[in-house]
Short mmCIF file of C-alpha atoms and ligand atoms in Angstrom, two decimals:
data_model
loop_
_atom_site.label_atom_id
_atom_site.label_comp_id
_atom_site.label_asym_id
_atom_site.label_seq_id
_atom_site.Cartn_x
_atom_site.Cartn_y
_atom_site.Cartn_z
CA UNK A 1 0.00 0.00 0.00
CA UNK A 2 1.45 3.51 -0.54
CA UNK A 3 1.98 5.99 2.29
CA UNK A 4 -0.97 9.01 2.43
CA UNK A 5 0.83 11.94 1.13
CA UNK A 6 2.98 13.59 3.49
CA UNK A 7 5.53 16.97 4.03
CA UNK A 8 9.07 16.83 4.49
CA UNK A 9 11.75 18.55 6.35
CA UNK A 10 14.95 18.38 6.90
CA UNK A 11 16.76 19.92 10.14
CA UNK A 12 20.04 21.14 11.09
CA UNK A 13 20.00 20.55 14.79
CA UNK A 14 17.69 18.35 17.34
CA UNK A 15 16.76 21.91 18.58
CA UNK A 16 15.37 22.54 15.03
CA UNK A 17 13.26 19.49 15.53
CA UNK A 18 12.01 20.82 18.85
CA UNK A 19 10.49 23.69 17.14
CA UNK A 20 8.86 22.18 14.33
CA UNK A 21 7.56 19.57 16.83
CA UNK A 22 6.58 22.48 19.02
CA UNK A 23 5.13 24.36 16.39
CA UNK A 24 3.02 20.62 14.63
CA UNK A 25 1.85 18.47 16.77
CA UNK A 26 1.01 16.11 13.92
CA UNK A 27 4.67 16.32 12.56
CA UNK A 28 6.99 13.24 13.32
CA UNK A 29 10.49 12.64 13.51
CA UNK A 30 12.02 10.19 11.48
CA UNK A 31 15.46 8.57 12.53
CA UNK A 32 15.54 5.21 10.73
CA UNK A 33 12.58 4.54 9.67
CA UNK A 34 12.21 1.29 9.63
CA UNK A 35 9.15 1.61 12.30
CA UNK A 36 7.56 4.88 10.66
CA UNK A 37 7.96 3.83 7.39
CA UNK A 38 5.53 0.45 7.81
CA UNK A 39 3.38 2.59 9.66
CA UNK A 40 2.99 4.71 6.95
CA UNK A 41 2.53 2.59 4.42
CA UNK A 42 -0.27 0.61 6.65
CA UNK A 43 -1.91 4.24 7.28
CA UNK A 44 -1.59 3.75 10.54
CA UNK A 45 -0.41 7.23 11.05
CA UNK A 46 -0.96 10.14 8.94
CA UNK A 47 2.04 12.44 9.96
CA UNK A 48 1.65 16.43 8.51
CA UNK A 49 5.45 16.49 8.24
CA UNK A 50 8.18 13.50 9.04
CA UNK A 51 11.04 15.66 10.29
CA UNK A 52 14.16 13.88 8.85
CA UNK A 53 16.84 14.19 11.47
CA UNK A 54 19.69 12.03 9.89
CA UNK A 55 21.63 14.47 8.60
CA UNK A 56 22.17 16.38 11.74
CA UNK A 57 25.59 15.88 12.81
CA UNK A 58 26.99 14.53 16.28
CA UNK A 59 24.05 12.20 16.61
CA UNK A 60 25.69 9.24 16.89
CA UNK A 61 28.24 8.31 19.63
CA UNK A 62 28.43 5.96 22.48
CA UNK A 63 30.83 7.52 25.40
CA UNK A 64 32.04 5.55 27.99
CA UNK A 65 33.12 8.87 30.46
CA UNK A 66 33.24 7.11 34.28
CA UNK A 67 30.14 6.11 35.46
CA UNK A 68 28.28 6.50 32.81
CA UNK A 69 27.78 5.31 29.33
CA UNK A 70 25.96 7.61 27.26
CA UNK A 71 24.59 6.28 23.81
CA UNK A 72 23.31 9.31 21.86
CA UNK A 73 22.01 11.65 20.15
CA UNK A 74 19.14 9.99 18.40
CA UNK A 75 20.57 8.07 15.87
CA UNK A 76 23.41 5.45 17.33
CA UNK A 77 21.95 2.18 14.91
CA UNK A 78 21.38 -1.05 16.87
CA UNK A 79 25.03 -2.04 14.71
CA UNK A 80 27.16 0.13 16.62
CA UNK A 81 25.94 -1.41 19.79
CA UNK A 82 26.51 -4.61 18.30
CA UNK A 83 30.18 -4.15 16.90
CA UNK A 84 31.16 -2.07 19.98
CA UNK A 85 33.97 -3.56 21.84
CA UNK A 86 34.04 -1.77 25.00
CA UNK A 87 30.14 -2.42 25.73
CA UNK A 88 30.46 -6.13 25.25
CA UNK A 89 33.43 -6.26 27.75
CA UNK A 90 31.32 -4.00 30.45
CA UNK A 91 27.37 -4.93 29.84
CA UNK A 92 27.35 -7.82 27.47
CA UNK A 93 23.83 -7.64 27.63
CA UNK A 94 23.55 -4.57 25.14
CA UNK A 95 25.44 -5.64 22.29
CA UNK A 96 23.63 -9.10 22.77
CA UNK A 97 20.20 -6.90 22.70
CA UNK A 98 21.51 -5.35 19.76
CA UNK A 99 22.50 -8.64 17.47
CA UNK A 100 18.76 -10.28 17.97
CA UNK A 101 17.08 -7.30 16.72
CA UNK A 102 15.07 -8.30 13.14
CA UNK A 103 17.86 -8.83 10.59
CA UNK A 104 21.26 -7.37 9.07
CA UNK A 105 19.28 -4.92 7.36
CA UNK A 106 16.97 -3.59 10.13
CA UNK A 107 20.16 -2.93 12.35
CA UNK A 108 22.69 -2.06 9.74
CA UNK A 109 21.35 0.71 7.96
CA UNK A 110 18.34 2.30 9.88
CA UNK A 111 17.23 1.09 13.19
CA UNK A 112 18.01 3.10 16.14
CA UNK A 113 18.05 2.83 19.96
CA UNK A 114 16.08 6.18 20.64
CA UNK A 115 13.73 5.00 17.86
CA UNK A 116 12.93 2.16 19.44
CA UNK A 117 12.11 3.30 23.11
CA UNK A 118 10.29 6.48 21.15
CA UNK A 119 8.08 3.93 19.06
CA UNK A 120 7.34 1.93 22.40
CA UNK A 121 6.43 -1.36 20.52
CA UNK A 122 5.75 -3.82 23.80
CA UNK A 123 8.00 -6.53 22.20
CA UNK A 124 10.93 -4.32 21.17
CA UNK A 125 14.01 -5.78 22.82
CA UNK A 126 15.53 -2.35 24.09
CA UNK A 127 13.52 -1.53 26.85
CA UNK A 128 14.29 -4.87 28.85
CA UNK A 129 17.87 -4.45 28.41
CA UNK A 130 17.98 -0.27 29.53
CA UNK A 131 15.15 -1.49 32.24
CA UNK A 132 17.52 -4.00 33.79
CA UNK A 133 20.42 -1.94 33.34
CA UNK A 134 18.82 1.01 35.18
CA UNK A 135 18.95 3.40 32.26
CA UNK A 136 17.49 7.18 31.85
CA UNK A 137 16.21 8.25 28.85
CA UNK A 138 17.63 12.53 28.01
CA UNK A 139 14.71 14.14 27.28
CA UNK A 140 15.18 17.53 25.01
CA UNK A 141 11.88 19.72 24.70
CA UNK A 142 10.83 23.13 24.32
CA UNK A 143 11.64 24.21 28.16
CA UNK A 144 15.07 22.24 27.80
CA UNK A 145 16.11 18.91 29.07
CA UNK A 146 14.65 16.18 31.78
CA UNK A 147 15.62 12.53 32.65
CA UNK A 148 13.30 9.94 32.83
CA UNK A 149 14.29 6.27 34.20
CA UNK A 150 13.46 4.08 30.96
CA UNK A 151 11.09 2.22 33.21
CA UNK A 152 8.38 5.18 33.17
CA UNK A 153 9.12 5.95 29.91
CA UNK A 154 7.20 3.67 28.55
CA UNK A 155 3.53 4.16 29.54
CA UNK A 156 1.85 1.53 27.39
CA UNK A 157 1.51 0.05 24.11
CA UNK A 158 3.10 2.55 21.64
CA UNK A 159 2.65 5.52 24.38
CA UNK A 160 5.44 7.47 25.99
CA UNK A 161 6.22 10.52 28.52
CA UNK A 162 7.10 12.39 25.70
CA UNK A 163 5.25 15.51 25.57
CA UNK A 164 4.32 18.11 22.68
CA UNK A 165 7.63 19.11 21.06
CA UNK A 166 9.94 16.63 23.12
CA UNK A 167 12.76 14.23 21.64
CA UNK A 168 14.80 11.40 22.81
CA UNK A 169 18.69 12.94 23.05
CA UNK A 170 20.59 10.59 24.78
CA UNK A 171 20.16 7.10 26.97
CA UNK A 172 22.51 7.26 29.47
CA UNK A 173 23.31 3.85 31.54
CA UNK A 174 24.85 3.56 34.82
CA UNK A 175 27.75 2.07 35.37
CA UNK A 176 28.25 0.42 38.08
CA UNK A 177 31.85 -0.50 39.46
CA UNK A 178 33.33 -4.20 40.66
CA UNK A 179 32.05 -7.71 39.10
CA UNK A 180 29.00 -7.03 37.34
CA UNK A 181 27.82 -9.61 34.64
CA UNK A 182 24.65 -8.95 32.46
CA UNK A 183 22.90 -11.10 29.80
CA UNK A 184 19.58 -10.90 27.60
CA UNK A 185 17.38 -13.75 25.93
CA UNK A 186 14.70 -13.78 23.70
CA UNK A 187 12.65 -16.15 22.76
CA UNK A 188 11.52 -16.03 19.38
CA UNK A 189 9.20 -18.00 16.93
CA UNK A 190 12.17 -17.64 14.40
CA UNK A 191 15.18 -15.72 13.39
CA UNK A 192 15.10 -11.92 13.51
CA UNK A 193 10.92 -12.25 14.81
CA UNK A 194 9.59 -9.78 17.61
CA UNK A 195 10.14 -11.49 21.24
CA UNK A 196 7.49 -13.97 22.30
CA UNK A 197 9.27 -13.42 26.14
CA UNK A 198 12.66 -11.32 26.35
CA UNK A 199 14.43 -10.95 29.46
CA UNK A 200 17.23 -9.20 30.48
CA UNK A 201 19.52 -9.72 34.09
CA UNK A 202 22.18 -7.47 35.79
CA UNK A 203 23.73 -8.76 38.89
CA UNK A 204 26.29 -7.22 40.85
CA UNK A 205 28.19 -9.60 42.48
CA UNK A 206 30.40 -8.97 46.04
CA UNK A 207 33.44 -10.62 47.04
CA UNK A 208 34.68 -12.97 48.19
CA UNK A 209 31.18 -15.95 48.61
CA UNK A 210 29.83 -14.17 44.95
CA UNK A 211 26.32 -13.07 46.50
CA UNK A 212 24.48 -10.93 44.70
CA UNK A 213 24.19 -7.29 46.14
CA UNK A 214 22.79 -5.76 43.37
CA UNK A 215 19.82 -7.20 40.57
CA UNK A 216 18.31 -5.50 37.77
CA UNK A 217 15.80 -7.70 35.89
CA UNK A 218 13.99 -6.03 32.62
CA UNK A 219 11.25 -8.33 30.89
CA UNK A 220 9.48 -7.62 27.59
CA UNK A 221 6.55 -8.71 25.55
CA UNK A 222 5.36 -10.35 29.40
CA UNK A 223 4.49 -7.35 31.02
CA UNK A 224 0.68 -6.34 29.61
CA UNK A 225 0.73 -3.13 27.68
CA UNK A 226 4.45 -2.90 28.79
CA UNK A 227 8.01 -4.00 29.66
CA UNK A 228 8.46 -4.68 33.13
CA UNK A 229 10.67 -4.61 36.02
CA UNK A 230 10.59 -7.48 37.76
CA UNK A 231 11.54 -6.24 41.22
CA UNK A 232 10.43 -9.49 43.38
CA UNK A 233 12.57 -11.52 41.45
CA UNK A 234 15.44 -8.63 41.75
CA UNK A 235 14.38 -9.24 45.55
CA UNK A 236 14.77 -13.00 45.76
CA UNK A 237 18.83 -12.64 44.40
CA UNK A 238 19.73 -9.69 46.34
CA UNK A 239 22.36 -10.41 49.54
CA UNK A 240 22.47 -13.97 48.71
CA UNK A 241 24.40 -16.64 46.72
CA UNK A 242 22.93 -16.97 43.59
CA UNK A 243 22.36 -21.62 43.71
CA UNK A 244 20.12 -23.39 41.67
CA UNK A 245 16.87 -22.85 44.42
CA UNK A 246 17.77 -19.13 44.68
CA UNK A 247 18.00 -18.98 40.90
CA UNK A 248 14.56 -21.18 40.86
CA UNK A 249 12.93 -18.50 43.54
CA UNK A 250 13.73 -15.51 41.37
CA UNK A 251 12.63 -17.24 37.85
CA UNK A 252 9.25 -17.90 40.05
CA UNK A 253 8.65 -14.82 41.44
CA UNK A 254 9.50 -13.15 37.83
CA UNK A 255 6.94 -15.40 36.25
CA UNK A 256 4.17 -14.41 38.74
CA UNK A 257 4.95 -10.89 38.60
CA UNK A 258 4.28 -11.33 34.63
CA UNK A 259 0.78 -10.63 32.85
CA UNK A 260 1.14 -11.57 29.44
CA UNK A 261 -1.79 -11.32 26.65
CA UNK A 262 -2.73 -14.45 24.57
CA UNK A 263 -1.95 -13.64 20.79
CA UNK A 264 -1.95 -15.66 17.53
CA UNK A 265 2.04 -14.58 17.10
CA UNK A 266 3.18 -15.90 20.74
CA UNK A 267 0.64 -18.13 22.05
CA UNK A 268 -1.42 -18.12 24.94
CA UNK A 269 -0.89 -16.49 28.07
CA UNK A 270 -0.35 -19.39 29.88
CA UNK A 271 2.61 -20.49 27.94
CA UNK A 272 4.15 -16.82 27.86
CA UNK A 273 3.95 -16.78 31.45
CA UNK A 274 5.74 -20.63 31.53
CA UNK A 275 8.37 -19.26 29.58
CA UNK A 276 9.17 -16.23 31.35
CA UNK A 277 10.44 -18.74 34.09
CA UNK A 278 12.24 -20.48 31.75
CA UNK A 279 13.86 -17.19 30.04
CA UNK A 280 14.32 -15.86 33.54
CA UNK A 281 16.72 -18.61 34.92
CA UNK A 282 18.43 -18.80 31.78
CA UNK A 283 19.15 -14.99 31.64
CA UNK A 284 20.64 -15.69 35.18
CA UNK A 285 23.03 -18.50 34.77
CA UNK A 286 23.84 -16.88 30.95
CA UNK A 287 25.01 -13.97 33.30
CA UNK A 288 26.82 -16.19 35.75
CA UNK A 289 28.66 -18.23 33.53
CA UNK A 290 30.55 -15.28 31.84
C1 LIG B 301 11.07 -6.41 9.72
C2 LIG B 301 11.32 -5.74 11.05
C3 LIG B 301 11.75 -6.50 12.13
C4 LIG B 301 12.00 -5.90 13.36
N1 LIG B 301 12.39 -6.70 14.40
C5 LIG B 301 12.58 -6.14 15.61
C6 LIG B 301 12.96 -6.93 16.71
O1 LIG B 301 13.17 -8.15 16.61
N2 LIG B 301 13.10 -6.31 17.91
C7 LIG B 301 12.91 -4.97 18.08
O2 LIG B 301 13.05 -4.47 19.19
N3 LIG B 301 12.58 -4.19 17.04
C8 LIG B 301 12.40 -4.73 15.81
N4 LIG B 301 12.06 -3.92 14.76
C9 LIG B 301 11.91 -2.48 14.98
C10 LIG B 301 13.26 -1.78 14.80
O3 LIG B 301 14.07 -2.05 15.91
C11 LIG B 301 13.12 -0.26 14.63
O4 LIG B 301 14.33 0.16 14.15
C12 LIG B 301 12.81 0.56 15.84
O5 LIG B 301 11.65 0.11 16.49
C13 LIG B 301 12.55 2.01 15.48
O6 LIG B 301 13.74 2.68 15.27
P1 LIG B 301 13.92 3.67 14.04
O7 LIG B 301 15.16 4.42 14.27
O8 LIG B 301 13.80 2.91 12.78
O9 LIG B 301 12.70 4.68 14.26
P2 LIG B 301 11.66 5.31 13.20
O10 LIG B 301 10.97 4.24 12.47
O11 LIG B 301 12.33 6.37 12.40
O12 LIG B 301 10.67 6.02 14.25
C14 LIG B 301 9.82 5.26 15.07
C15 LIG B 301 8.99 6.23 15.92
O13 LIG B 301 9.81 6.86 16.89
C16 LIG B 301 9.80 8.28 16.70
N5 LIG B 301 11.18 8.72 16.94
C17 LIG B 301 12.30 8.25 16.37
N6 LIG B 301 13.39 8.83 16.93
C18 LIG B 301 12.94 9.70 17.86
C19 LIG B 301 13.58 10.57 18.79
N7 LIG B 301 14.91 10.69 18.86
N8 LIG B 301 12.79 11.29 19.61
C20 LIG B 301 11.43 11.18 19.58
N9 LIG B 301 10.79 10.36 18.72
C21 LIG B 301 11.52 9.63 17.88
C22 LIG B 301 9.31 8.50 15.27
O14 LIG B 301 8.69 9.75 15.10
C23 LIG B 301 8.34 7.35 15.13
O15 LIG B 301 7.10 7.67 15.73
C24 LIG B 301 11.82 -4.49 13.51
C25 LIG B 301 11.42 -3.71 12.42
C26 LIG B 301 11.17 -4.32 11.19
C27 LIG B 301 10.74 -3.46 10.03
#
């Protein structure tokens, strides 16, 4: 089907996109695309304006700077996370987000981090990952910038904080010091599919026994309308050594704190909520056992 007709514009700075935002609330920014564009074409959306922000430069970096890892502007690709060798020596988990996103194509040349937490999808792998890893999102708008934890970003099914004239400038991630391991899994139907259960761990272990004194556990497509924390499960690991029953405790609590939807893509509830238990423990011992 073709796209309904459209305007076009392209901007200098993200500040330039602030006003035409400001200015439109039907306008829309388009970073890769390769969520807007579908939408288009299925006329699910019928933008005034798509506000084309990939040519504005310094968009795309991923600082490691002390404590904090900042992936920004708007358009670092799911790629870069991917190939980045740093990330994948401090928070595995990201550039292992990064390589089960759709396919070559989707990550290579358009796909982006903010576009994905901005489009709010409530399989998207993302938001599990930056949930677990306690990430902000940078919020730029009209009256400047805010922070918002990525877990109240996300408000529901393709719904966000964002506000009139607001853009996604930067995710920053904490980084936390000492021997901290991190892993996401996704369960799919097939290669490069949407998650039928994704779940992503962070455990901070403390020498010398290895308990855990710090858990971050992010869930997606298991949460209802969104991705979830699951903070009893974070609960059942934290101050203790992380065996098979305390392993089994937290996969439990994870998969009770879960409220999947049936679906023809995933299956029923029931089995959704079987496998976050399943996903859970093995996003644990994937963690341990690096
Ligand atoms: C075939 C296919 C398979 C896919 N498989 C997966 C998958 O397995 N897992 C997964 O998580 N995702 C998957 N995706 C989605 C993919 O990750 C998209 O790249 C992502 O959801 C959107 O990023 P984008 O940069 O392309 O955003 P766009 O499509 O350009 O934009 C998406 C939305 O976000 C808004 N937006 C974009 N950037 C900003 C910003 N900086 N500030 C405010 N709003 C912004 C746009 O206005 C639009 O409403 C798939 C997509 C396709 C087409």
């Amino acid at each position: 089907m073709y796209p309904p007709k459209f305007g076009y514009v392209r901007v200098a700075s993200l500040e330039d996109a602030v006003k035409v935002l400001e200015a439109d609330e039907n306008a829309k920014i388009l970073a890769g695309g390769q969520s807007l564009m579908p939408m288009l074409k299925l006329r699910l959306i019928r933008p005034s304006y798509l506000i084309d922000i990939n040519r504005v430069p310094n968009l795309s970096y991923i600082n490691i700077e002390g404590d904090k890892i900042r992936i920004g502007g708007a358009l670092v690709r799911h790629h870069q996370v991917e190939i980045n060798r740093e990330l994948w020596k401090i928070y595995p988990a990201l550039p292992e987000t990064a390589i089960q996103i759709g396919d070559p194509q989707i990550r290579n040349l358009g796909g982006t981090m903010a576009g994905s937490l901005a489009h709010a999808d409530p399989a998207a792998d993302w938001p599990a990952t930056l949930i677990a890893l306690r990430a902000s999102v940078r919020i730029l708008g009209p009256s400047g910038t805010r922070e918002v934890p990525v877990e109240d970003f996300i408000t529901g099914p393709f719904t966000t904080v964002l506000g009139r004239g607001e853009v996604i400038s930067e995710i920053v991630i904490p980084r936390l010091g000492g021997t901290v391991k991190s892993s996401y899994v996704k369960l799919e139907r097939k290669a490069g599919d949407f998650a039928v259960v994704g779940v992503a761990v962070m455990l901070k272990l403390s020498p010398p026994d290895g308990s855990v004194e710090d858990a971050g556990i992010g869930i997606t497509a298991a949460g209802g309308p969104r991705p979830f924390r699951a903070r009893e499960a974070e609960k059942a690991l934290i101050g203790r050594k992380p065996t098979d029953d305390v392993i089994e405790d937290a996969a439990e609590r994870a998969m009770k704190e879960s409220s999947p939807i049936s679906d023809i893509r995933g299956g029923s509830a029931e089995y959704k909520r079987a496998m976050v238990k399943v996903m859970t423990r093995r996003a644990i011992k994937n963690a341990l056992s690096r």
